[in-house]
mmCIF file of C-alpha atoms in Angstrom:
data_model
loop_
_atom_site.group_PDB
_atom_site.id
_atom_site.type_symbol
_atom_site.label_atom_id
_atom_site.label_comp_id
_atom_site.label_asym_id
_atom_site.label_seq_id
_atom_site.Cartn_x
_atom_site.Cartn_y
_atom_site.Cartn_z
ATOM 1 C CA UNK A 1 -0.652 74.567 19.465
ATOM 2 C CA UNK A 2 -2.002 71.112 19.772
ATOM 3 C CA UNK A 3 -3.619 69.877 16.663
ATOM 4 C CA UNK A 4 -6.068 67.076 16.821
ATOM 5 C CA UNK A 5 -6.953 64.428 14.368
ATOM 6 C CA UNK A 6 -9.816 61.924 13.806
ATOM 7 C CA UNK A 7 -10.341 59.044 12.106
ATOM 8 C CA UNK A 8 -11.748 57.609 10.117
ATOM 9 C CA UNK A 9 -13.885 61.105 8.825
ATOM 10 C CA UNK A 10 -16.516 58.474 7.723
ATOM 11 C CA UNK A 11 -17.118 55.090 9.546
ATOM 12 C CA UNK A 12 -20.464 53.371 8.242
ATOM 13 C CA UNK A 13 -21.746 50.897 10.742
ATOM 14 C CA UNK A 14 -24.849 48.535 10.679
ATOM 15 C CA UNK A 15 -27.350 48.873 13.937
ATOM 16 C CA UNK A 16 -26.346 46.641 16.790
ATOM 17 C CA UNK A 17 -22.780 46.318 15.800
ATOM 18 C CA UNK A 18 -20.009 48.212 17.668
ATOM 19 C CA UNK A 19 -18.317 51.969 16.340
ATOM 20 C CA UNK A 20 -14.236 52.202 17.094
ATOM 21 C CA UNK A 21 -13.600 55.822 17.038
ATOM 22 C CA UNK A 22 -10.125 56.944 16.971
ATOM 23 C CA UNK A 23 -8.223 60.363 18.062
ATOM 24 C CA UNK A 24 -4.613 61.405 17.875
ATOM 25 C CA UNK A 25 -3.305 64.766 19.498
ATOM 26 C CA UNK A 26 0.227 66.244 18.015
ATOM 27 C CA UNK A 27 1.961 66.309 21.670
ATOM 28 C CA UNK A 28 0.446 64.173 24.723
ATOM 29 C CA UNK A 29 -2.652 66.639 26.426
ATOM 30 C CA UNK A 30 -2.254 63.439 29.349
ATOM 31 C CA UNK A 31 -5.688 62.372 29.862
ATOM 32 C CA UNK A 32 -7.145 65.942 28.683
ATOM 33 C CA UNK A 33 -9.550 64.424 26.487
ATOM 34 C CA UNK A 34 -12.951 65.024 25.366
ATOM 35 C CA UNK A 35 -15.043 63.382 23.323
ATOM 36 C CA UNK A 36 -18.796 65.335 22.199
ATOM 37 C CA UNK A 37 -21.667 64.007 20.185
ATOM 38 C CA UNK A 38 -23.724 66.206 17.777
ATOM 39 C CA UNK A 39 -26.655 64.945 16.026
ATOM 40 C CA UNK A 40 -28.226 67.038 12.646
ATOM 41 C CA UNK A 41 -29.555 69.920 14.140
ATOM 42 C CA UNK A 42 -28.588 69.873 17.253
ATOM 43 C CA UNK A 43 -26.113 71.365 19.563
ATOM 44 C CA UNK A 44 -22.943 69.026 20.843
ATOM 45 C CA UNK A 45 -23.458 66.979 23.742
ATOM 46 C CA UNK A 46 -20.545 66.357 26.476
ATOM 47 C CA UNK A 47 -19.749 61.832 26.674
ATOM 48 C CA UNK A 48 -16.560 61.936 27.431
ATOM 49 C CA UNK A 49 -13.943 63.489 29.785
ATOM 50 C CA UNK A 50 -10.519 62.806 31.194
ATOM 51 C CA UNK A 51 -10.527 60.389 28.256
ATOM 52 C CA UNK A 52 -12.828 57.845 29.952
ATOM 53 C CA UNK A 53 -15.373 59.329 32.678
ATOM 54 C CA UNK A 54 -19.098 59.556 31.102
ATOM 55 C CA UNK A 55 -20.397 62.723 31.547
ATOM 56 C CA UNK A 56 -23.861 62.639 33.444
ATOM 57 C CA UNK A 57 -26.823 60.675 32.138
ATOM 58 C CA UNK A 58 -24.183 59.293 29.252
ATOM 59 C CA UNK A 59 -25.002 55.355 29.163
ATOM 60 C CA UNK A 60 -22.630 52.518 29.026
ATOM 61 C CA UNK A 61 -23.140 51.861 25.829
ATOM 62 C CA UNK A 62 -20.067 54.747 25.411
ATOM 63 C CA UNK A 63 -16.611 54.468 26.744
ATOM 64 C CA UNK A 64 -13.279 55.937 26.099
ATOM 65 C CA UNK A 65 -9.801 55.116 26.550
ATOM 66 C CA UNK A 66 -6.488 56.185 25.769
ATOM 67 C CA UNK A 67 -3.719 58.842 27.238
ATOM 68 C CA UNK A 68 -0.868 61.088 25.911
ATOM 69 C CA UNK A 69 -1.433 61.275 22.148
ATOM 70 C CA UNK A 70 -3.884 58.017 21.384
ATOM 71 C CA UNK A 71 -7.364 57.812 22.264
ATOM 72 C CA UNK A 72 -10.296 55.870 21.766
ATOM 73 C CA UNK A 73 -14.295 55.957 21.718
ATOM 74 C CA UNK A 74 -16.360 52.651 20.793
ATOM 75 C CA UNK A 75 -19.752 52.660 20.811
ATOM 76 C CA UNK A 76 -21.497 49.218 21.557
ATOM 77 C CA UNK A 77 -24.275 47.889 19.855
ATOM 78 C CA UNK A 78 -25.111 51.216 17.730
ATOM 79 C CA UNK A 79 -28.595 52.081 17.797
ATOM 80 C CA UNK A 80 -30.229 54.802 15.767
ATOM 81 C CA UNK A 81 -29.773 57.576 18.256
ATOM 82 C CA UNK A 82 -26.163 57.135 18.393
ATOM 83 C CA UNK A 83 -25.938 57.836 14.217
ATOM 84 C CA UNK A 84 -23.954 60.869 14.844
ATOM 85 C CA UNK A 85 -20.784 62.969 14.559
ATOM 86 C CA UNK A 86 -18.541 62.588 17.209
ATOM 87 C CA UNK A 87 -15.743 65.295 18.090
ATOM 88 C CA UNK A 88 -12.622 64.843 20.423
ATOM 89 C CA UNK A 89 -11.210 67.862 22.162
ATOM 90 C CA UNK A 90 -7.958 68.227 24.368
ATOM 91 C CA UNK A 91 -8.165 70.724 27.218
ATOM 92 C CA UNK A 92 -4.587 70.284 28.151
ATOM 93 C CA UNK A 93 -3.672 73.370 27.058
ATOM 94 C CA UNK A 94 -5.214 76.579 25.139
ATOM 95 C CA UNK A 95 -6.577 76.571 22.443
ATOM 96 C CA UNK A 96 -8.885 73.965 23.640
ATOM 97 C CA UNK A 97 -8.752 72.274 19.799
ATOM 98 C CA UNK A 98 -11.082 70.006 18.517
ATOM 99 C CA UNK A 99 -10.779 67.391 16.255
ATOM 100 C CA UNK A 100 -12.510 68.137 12.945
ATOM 101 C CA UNK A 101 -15.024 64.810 13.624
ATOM 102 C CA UNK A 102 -15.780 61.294 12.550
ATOM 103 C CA UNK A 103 -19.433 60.658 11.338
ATOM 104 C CA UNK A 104 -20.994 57.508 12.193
ATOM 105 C CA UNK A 105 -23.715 56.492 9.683
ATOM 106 C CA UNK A 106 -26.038 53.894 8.830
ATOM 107 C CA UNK A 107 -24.814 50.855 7.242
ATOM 108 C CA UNK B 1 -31.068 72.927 35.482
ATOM 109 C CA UNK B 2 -28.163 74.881 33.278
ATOM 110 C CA UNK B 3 -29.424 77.171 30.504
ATOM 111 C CA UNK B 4 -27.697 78.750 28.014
ATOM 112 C CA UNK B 5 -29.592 81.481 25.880
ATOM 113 C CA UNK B 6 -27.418 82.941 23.174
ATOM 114 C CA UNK B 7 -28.497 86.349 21.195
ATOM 115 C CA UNK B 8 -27.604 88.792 19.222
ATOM 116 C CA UNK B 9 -26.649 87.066 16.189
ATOM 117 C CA UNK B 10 -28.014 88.315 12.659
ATOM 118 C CA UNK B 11 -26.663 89.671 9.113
ATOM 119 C CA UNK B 12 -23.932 92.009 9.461
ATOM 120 C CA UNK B 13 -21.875 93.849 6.547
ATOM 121 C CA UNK B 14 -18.101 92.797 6.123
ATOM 122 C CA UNK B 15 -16.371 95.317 8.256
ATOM 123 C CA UNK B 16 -19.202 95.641 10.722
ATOM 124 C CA UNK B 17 -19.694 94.705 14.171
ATOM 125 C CA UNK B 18 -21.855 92.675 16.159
ATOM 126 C CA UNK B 19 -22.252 91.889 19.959
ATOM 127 C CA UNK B 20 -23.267 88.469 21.238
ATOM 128 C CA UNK B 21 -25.053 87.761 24.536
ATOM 129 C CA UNK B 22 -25.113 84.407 26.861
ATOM 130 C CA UNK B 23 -27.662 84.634 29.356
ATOM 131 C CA UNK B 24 -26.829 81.818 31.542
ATOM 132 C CA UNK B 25 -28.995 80.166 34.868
ATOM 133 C CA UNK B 26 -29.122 77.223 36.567
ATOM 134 C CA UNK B 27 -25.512 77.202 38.209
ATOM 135 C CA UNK B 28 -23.050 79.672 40.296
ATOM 136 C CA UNK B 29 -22.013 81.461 37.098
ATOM 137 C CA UNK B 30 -19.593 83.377 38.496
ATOM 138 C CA UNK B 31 -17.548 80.055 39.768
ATOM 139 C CA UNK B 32 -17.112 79.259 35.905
ATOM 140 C CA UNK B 33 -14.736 80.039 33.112
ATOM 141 C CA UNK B 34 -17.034 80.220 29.941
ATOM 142 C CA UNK B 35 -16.024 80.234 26.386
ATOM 143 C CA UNK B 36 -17.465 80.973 23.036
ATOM 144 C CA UNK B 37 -16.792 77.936 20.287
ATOM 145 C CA UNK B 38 -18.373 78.555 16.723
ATOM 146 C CA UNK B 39 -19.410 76.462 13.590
ATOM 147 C CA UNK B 40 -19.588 77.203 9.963
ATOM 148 C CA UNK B 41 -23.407 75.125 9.186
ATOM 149 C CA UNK B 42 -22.189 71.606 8.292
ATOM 150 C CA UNK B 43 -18.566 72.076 9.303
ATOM 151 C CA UNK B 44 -16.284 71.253 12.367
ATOM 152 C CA UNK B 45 -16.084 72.825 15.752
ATOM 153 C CA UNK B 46 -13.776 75.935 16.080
ATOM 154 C CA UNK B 47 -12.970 77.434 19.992
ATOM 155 C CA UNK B 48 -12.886 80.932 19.740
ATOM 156 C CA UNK B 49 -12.089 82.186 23.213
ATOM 157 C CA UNK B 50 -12.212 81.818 26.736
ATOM 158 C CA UNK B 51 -12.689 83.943 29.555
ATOM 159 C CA UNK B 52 -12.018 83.104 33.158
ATOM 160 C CA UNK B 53 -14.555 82.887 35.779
ATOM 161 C CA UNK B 54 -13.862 86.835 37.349
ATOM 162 C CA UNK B 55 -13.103 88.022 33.886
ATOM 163 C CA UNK B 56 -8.948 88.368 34.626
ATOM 164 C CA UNK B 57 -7.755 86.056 31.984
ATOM 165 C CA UNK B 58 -9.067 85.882 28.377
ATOM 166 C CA UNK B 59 -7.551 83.936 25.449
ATOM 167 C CA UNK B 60 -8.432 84.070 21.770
ATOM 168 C CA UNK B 61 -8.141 82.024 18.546
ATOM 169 C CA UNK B 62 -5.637 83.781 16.061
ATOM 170 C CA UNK B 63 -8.486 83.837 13.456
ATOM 171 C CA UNK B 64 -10.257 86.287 16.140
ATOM 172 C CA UNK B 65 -7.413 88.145 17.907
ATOM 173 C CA UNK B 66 -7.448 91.776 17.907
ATOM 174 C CA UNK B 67 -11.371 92.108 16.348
ATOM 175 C CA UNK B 68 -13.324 90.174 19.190
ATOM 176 C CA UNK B 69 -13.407 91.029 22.971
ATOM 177 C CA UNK B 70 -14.691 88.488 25.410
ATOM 178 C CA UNK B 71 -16.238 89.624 28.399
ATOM 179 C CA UNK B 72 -18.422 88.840 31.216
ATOM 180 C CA UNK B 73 -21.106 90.634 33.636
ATOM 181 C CA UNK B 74 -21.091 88.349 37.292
ATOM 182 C CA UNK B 75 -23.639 90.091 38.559
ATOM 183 C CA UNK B 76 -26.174 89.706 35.440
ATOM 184 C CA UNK B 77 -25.086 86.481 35.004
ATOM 185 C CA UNK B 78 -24.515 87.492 31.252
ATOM 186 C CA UNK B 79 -21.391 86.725 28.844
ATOM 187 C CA UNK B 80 -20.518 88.240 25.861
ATOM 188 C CA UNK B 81 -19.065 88.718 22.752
ATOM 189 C CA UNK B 82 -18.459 92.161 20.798
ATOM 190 C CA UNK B 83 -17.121 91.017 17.413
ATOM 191 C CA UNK B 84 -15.469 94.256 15.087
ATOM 192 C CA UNK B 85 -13.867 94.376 11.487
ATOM 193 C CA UNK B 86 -16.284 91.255 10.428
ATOM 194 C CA UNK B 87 -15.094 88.820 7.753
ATOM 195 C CA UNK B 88 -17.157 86.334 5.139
ATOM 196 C CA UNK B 89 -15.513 83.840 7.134
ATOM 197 C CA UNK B 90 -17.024 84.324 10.486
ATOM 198 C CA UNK B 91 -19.888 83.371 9.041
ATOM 199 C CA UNK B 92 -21.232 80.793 11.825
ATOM 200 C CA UNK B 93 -23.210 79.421 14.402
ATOM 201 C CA UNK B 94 -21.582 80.803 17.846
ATOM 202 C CA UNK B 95 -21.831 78.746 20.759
ATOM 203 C CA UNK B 96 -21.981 79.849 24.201
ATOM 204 C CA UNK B 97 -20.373 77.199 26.594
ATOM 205 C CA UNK B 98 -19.772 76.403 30.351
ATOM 206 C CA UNK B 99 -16.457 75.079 31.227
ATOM 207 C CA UNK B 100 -15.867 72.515 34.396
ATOM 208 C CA UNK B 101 -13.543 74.548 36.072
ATOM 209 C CA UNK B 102 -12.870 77.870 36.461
ATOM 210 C CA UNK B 103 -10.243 78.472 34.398
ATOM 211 C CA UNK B 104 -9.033 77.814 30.625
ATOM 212 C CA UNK B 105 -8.285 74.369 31.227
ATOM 213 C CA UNK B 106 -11.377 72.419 31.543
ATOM 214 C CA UNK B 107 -13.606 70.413 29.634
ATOM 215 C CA UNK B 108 -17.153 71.838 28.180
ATOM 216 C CA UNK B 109 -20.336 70.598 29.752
ATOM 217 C CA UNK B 110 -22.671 72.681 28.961
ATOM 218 C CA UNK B 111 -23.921 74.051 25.998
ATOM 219 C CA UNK B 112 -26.021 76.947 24.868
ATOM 220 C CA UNK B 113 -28.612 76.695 21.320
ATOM 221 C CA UNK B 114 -26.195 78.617 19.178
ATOM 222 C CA UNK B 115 -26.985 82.065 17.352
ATOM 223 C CA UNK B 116 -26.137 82.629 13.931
ATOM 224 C CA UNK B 117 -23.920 85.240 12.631
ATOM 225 C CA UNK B 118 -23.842 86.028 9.056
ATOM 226 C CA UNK B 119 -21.510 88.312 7.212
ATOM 227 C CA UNK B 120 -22.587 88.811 3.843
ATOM 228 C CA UNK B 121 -23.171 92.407 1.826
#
């Protein structure tokens, strides 16, 4: 079973400055890799697959990089919409495990 | 325009049972493996299982295995989840979720509201 880990769990970031969002899988899931956003209250939201295609509607603002084990999401110029916790998932192989989240909040 | 419409959720006594419904619309649902992902309120995401898109392949969570059965109705357009032997910890919100492809394998693009189970005496 691949095991997925986030960091930071916290990152505090002021408004118009960019979020680095980091994800490490146990064993490479190749470019497997999805990231989700969930605000409070709300169900998660697809960015992110094959580590760096935006889903539909996503804006530029988000991109992702990375393959095998390391992966990356930075969000430019965070505005107050994007305060948020963000999950990455590997769908290389079953279960389809997600990281346990990194919550971006206001500076 | 995909819709997901979970149901079924509600208080249920440890050892009870419970079955979930997805009514889904808005894409071939019969082309689509779907999957059911849950989340204690203010915790992390946990996939619970997976069912492929003409029902011939499931796959559960070892937390799950051997109480929940995953299945799906093509021609209702329904999927569902009939959850036995209930624990304090399945306490959650269940999510009912599209996958891109039609097997276990793909990413998840769509999701439904979420309906919450609670198992408390």
């Amino acid at each position: 079973e691949t095991v997925m880990t986030q960091s930071p769990a916290t990152l505090s970031v002021s408004p118009g400055e960019r979020a680095t969002l980091s994800c490490r899988a146990s064993q490479s899931v190749s470019s497997n890799l999805a990231w989700y956003q969930q605000k409070p209250g709300q169900t998660p939201r697809l960015l992110i697959y094959g580590a760096s295609t935006r889903a539909t509607g996503i804006p530029a603002k988000f991109s992702g990089s990375g393959s095998g084990t390391e992966f990356t999401l930075t969000i430019s110029s965070l505005q107050s919409e994007d305060f948020a916790v963000y999950y990455c998932q590997q769908y290389y192989s079953w279960p389809e495990a997600f990281g346990q989240g990194t919550k971006v909040e206001i500076k | 325009e995909v819709q997901l419409v979970e149901s079924g959720g509600g208080l249920v006594q440890p050892g009870g049972s419970l079955r979930l419904s997805c009514s889904a619309s808005g894409f071939t649902f019969s082309f689509y493996a779907m999957h059911w992902v849950r989340q204690v309120p203010g915790k992390g995401l946990e996939h619970v299982s997976t069912i492929s898109s003409n029902g011939g392949n499931t796959y559960y969570a070892d937390s799950v295995k051997g109480r929940f059965t995953i299945s799906r109705d093509n021609l209702k357009n329904t999927l569902y989840l009939h959850m036995s032997s209930l624990r304090a910890e399945d306490t959650a919100v269940y999510y009912c979720v599209k996958g891109s492809i039609a097997g276990a394998g793909g990413y998840f693009d769509y999701w439904g509201q979420g309906t919450l189970v609670t198992v408390s005496s």
